[in-house]
GROMACS .gro file of C-alpha atoms in nm:
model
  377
    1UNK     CA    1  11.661   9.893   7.246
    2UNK     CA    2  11.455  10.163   7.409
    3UNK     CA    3  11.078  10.184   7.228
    4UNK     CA    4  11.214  10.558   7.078
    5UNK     CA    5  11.465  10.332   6.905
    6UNK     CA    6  11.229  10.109   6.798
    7UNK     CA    7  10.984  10.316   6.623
    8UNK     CA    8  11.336  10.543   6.447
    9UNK     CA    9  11.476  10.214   6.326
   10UNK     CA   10  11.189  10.100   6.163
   11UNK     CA   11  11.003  10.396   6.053
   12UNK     CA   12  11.324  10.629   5.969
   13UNK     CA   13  11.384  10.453   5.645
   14UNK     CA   14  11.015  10.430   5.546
   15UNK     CA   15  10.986  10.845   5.516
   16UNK     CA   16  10.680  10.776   5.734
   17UNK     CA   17  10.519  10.499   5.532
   18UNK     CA   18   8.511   6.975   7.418
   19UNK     CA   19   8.715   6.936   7.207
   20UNK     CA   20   8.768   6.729   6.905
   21UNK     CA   21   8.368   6.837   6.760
   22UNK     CA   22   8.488   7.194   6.770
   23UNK     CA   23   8.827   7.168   6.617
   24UNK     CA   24   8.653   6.972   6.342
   25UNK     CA   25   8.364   7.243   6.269
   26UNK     CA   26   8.645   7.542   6.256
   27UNK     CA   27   8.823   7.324   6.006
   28UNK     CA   28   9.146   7.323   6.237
   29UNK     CA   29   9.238   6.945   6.219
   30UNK     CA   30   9.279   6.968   5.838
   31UNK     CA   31   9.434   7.176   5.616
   32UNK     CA   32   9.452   7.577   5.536
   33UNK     CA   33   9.135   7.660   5.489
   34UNK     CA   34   9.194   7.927   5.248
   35UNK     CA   35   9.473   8.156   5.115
   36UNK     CA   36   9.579   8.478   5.294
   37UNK     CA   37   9.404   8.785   5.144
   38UNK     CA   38   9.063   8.557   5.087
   39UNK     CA   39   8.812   8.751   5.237
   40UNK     CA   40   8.616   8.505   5.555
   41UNK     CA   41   8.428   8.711   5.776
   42UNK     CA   42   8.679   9.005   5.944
   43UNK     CA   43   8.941   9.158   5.866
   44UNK     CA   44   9.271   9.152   6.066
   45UNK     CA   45   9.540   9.389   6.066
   46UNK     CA   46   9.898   9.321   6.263
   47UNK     CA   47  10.072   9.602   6.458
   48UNK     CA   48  10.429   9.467   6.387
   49UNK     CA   49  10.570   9.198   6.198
   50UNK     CA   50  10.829   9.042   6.440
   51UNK     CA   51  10.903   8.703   6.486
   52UNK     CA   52  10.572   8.566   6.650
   53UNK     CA   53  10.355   8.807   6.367
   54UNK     CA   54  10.564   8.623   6.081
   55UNK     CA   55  10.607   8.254   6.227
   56UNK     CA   56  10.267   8.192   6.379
   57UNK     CA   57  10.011   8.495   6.333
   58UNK     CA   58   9.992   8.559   5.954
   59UNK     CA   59  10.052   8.106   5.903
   60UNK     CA   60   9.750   8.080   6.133
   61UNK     CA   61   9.516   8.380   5.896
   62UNK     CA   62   9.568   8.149   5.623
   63UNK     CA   63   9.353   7.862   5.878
   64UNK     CA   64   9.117   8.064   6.004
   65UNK     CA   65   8.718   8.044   5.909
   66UNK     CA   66   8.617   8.354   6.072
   67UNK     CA   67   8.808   8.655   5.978
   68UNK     CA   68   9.186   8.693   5.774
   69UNK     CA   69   9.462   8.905   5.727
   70UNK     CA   70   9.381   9.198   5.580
   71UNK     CA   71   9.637   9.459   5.650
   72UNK     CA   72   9.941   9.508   5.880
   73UNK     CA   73  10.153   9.801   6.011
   74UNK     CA   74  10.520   9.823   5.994
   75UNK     CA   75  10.787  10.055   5.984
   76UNK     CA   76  11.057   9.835   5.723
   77UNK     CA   77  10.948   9.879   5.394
   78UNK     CA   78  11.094   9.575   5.301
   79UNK     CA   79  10.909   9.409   5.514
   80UNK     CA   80  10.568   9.567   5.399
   81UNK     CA   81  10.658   9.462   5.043
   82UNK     CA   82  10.715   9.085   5.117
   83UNK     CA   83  10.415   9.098   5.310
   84UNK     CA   84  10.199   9.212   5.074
   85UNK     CA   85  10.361   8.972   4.774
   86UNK     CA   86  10.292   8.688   5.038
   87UNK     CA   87   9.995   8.706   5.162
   88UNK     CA   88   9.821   8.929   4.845
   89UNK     CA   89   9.770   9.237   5.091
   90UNK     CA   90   9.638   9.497   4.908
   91UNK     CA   91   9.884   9.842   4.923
   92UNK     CA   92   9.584  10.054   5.075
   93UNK     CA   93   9.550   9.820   5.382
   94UNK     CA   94   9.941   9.895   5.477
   95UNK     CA   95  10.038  10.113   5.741
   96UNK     CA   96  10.350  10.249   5.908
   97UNK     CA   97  10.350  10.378   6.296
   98UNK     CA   98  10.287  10.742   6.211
   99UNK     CA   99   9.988  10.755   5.958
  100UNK     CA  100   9.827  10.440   6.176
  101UNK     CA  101   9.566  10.642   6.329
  102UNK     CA  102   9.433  10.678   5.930
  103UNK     CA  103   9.371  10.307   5.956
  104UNK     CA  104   9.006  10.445   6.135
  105UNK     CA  105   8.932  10.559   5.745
  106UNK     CA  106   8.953  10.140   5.651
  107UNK     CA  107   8.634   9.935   5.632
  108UNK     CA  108   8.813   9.641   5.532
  109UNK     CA  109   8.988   9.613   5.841
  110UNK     CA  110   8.768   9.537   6.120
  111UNK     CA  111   9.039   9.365   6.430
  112UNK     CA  112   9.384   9.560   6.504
  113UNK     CA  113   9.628   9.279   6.661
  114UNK     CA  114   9.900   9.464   6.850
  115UNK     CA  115  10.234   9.255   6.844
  116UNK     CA  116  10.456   9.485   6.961
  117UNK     CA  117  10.703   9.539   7.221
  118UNK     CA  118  10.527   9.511   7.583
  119UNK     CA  119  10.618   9.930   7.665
  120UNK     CA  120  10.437   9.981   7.357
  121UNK     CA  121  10.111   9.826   7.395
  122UNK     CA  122   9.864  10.042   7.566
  123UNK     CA  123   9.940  10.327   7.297
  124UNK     CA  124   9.878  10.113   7.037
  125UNK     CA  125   9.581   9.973   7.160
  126UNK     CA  126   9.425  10.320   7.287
  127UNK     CA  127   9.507  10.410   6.897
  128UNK     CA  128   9.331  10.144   6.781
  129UNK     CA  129   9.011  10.155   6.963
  130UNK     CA  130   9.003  10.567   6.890
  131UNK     CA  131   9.004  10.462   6.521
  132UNK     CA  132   8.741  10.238   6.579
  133UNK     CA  133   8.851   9.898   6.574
  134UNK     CA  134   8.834   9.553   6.769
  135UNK     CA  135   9.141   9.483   6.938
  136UNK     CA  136   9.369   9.180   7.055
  137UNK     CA  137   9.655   9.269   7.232
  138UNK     CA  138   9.914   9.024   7.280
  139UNK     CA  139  10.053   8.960   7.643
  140UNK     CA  140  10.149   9.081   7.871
  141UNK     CA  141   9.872   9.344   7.822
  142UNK     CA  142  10.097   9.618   7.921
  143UNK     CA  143  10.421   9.679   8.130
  144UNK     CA  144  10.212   9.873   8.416
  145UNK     CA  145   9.864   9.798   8.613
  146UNK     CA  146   9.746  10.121   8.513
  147UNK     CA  147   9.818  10.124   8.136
  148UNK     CA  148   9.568   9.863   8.147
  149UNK     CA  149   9.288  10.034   8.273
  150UNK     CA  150   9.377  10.315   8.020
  151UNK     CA  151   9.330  10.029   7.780
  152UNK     CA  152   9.012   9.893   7.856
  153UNK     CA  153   8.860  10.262   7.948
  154UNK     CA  154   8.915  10.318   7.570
  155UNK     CA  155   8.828  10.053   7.437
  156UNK     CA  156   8.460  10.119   7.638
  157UNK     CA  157   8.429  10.451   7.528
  158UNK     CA  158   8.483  10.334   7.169
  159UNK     CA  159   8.231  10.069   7.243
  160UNK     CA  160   8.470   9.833   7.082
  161UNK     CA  161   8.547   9.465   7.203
  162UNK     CA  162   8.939   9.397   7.353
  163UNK     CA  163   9.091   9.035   7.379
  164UNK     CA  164   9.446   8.948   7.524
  165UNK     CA  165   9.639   8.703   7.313
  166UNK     CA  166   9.608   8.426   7.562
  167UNK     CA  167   9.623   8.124   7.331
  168UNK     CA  168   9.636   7.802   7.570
  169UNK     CA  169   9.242   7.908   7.681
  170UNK     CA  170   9.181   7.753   7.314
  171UNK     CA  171   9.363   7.445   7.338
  172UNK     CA  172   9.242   7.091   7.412
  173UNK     CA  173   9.548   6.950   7.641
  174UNK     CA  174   9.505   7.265   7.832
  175UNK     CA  175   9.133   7.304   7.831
  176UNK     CA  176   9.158   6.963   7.971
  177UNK     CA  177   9.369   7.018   8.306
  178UNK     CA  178   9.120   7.315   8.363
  179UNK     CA  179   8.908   7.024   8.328
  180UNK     CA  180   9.053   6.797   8.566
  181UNK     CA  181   9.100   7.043   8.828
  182UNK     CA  182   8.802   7.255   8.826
  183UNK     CA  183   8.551   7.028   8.813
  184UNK     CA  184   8.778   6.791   9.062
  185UNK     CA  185   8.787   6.481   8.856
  186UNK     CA  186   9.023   6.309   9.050
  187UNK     CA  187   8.922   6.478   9.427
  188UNK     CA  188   9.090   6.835   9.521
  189UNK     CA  189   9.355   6.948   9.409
  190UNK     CA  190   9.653   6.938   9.686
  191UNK     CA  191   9.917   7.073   9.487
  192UNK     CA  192  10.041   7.238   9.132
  193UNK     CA  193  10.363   7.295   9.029
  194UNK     CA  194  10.413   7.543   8.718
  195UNK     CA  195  10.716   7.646   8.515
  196UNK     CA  196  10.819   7.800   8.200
  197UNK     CA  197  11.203   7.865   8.154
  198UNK     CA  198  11.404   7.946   7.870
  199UNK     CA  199  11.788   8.067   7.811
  200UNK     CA  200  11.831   8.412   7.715
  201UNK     CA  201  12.176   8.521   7.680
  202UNK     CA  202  12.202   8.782   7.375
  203UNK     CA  203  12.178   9.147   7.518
  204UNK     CA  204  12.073   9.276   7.197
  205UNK     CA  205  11.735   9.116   7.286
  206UNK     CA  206  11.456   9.374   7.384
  207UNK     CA  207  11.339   9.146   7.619
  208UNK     CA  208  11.613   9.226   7.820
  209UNK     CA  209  11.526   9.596   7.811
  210UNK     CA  210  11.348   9.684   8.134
  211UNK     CA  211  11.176  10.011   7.983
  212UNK     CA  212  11.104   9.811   7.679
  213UNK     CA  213  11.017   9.449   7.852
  214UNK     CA  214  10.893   9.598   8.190
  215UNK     CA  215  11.107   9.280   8.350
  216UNK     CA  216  11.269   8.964   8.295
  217UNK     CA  217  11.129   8.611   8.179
  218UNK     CA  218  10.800   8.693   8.429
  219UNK     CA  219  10.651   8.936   8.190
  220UNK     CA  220  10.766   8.706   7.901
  221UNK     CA  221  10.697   8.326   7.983
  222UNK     CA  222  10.614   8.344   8.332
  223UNK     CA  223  10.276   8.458   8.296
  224UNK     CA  224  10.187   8.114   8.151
  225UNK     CA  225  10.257   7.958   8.428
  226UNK     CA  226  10.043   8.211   8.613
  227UNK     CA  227   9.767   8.144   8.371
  228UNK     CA  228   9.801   7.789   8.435
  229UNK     CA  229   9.807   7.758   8.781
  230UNK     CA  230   9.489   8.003   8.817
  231UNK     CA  231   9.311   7.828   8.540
  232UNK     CA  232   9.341   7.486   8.665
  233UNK     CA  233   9.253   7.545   8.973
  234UNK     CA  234   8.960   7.775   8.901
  235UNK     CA  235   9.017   8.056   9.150
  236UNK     CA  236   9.200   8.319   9.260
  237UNK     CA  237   9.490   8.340   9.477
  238UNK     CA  238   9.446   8.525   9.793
  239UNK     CA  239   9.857   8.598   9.890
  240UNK     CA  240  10.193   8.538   9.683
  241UNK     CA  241  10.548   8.514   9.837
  242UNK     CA  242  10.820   8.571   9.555
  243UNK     CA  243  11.219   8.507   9.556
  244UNK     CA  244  11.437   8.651   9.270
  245UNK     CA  245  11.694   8.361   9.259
  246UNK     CA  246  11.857   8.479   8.966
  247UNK     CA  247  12.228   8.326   8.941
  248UNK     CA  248  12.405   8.556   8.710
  249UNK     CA  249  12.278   8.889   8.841
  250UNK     CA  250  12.572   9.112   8.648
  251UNK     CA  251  12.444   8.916   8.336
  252UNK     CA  252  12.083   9.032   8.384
  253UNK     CA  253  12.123   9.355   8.521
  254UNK     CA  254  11.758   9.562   8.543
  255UNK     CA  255  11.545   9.260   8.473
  256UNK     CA  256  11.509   8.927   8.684
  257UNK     CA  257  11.690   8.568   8.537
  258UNK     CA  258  11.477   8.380   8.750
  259UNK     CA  259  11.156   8.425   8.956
  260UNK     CA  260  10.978   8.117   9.209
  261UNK     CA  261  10.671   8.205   9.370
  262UNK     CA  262  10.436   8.022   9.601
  263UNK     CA  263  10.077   8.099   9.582
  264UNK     CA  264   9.837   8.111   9.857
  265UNK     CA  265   9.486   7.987   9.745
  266UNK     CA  266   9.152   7.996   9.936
  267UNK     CA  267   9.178   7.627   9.911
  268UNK     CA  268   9.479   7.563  10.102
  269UNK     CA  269   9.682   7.400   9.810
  270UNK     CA  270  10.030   7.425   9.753
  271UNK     CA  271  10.116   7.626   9.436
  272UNK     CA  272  10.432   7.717   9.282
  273UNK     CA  273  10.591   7.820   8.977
  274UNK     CA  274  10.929   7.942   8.843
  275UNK     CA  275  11.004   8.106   8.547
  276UNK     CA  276  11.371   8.206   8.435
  277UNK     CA  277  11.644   8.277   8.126
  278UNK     CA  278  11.892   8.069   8.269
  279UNK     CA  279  11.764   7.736   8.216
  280UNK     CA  280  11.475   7.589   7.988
  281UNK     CA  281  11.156   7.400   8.145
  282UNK     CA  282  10.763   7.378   8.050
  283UNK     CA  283  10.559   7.226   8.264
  284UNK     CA  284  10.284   7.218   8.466
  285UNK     CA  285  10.233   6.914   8.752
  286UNK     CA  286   9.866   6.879   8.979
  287UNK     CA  287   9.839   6.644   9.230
  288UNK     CA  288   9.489   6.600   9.373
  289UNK     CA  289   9.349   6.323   9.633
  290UNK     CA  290   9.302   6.051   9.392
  291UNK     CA  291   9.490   6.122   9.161
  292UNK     CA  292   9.745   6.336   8.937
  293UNK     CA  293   9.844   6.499   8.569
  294UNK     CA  294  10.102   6.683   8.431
  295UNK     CA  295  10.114   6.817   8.084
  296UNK     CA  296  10.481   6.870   7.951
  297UNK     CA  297  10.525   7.067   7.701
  298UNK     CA  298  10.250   7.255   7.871
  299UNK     CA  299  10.292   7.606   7.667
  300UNK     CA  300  10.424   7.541   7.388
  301UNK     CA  301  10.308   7.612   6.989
  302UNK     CA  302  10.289   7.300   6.918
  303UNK     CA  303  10.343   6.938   7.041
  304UNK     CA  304  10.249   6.963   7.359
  305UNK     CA  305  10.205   6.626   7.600
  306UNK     CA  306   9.973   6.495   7.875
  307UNK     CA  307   9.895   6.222   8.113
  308UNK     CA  308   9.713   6.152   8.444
  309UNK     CA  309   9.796   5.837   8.680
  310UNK     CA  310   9.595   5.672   8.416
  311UNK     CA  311   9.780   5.704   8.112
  312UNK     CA  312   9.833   5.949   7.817
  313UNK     CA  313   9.607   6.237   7.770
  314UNK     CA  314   9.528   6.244   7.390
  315UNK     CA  315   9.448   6.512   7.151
  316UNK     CA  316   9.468   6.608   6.812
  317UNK     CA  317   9.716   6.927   6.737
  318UNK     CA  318   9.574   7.251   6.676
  319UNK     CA  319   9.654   7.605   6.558
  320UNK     CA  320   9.609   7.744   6.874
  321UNK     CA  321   9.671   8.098   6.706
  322UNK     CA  322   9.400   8.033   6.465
  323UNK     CA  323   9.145   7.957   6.662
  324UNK     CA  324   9.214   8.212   6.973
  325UNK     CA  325   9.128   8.447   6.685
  326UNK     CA  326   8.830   8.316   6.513
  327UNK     CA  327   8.680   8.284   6.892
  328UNK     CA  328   8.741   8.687   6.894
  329UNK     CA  329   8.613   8.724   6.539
  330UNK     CA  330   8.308   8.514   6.651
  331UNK     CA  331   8.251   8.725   7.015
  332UNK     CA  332   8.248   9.038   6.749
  333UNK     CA  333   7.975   8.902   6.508
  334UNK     CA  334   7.764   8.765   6.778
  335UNK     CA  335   7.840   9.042   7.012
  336UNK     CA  336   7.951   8.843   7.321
  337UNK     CA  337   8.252   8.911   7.565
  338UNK     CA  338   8.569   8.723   7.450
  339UNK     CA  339   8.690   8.470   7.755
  340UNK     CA  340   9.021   8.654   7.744
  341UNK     CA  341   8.853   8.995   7.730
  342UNK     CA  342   9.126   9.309   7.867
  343UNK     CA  343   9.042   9.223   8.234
  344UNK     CA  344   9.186   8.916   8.209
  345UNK     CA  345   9.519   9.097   8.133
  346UNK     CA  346   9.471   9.310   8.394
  347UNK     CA  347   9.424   9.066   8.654
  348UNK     CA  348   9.785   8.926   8.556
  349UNK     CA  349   9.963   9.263   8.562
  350UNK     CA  350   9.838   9.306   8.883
  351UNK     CA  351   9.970   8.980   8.979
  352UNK     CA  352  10.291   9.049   8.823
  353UNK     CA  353  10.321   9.351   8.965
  354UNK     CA  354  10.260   9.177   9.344
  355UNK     CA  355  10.495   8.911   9.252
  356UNK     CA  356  10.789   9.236   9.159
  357UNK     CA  357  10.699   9.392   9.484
  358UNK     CA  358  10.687   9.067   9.693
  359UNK     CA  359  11.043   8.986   9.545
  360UNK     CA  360  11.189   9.334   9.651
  361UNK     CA  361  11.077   9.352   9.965
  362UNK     CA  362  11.152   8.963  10.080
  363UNK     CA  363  10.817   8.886  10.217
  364UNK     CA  364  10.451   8.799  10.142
  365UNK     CA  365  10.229   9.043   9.983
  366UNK     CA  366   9.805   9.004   9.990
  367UNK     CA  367   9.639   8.998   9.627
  368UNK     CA  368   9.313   9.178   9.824
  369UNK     CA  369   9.181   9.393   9.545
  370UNK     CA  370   9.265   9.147   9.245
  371UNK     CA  371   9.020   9.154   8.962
  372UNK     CA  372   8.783   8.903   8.980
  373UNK     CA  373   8.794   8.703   8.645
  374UNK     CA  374   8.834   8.368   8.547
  375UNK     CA  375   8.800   8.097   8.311
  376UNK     CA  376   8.583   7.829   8.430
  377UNK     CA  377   8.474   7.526   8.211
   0.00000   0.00000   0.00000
């Protein structure tokens, strides 16, 4: 489905229409704190109501302490009238893809969350900054390295605040293996393993769209294991060798089935990942000089699993959703920089983009030039 597609299909039939103390103060290891439509701090709105939007977005507004949903754009208005029944939306806070840019006229809506296809990110998020809004953009930021410049460039000029939708910064299992490895718990770190891998076999899919995806399962679940491996370790890699070892190339066609890529860290350590649609996996494996952990599911919603060489690691479940976005709602009302500000996206498109170029030319490519960001704990 090619993003022209997209936007006819949906708007042709509307005629334009540290752990467990903080998860206990944002009121995440209990129930909702409040319905959808309740009015808590700032108001969201969400660019597209696709499956993550309806199945983990709006469920996690109605947990949130910090800000709720308060509007949403869509082009189905079937959709927008569920929506609103749900989640008591009032009519003036919905919006379809051609009178969005009137959204700037809305004081109740404070945060734009773009949920879109990837190719149609950086308009929507240029849109929403130039009508004055906070945005969160889910990932991958954009489908090119320079779209995201475009994107944080506006966002400056509109001297409004831009977060990527990077959800596993938030979450205790994770938090912890940035933990163990940056602050070397168990000596340095010697090698990590990453992978996220799911099967993808319905061409209908946009995902499978390389104007509309940008590529394969790298631009969809790889870039968690990116995250991961960067995060855990703390630092930047320095060089990247990729090999597309798809199986079923005819399947595939424009986009990759499978991706492994070895890292090349100013540490020395060994790092890999693999991400792919022709098998499922979701992991991520560190072994350091005394020691070890693996979390597995590493990446997932929910449920997810650790241990070191000592035994289980142990936390409570989160919404991971909710509070990735009360952090943003919080950076807003305190005015500080979000932890997965724009350049945080940008840094992994320009990974992505080595890791592409890597793969089509066969050899190793140098990261020199890679923006400097990163998570440390």
């Amino acid at each position: 489905m090619k993003r022209r597609h997209f936007l006819s299909n949906t708007a042709k039939s509307t005629g334009g229409i540290m752990v467990a103390s903080s998860l206990t103060t944002l009121g995440l290891l209990s129930g909702p704190s409040g319905r959808a439509g309740e009015k808590r701090g700032l108001g969201v709105a969400l660019v597209g109501l696709g499956g993550y939007a309806t199945g983990q977005l709006a469920p996690a507004l109605e947990r949130t302490e910090n800000c709720y949903l308060a509007g949403i754009v869509t082009g189905t208005p079937s959709k927008a009238d569920s929506w609103v029944d749900q989640y008591h939306i009032s009519s003036k806070n919905v919006y379809n893809y051609d009178n969005f840019d009137e959204i700037s006229n809305n004081d109740e809506i404070d945060i734009v969350y773009v949920v879109l296809p990837n190719s149609m990110h950086a308009e929507f998020v240029i849109r929403a900054a130039q009508a004055g809004k906070h945005v969160i953009c889910e990932k991958p930021m954009a489908t090119k390295y320079e779209d995201c410049q475009r994107m944080i460039d506006a966002c400056r000029k509109a001297e409004k605040k831009l977060s990527i939708g990077y959800r596993l910064h938030f979450e205790p299992h994770n938090l912890e293996a940035m933990r163990l490895g940056q602050r070397q718990v168990f000596g340095k770190v010697l090698e990590s393993d990453a992978g996220f891998a799911f099967p993808l076999r319905d061409k209908s899919r946009w995902r499978l769209d390389k104007e509309m995806a940008g590529g394969g399962p790298l631009m969809d679940v790889g870039i968690y294991a990116i995250q991961s491996t960067i995060y855990t370790l703390g630092q930047l890699p320095i060089a990247l060798q990729a090999t597309d070892t798809t199986v079923d190339r005819a399947f595939y066609g424009a986009v990759e089935g499978t991706l492994d890529v070895k890292f090349d860290f100013p540490t020395g350590v060994n790092a890999k990942m693999r991400t792919s649609y022709e098998e499922s996996s979701n992991y991520l494996k560190v072994q350091a000089q005394e020691g070890s952990w693996e979390l597995a599911p590493a990446y997932s919603y929910g449920g997810l699993k650790g241990r070191t060489h000592l035994g289980a690691i142990n936390f409570p479940a989160v919404n991971q959703q909710a509070l990735q976005m009360d952090d943003f709602a919080t950076c807003i009302l305190k005015d500080k920089q979000s932890t997965v500000r724009g350049e945080m996206g940008q840094r992994d498109m320009f990974i992505i983009d080595k890791i592409y170029e890597s793969a089509a030319a066969g050899k190793p490519v140098s990261l020199k030039g890679i923006p400097n960001i990163l998570h440390l704990v």
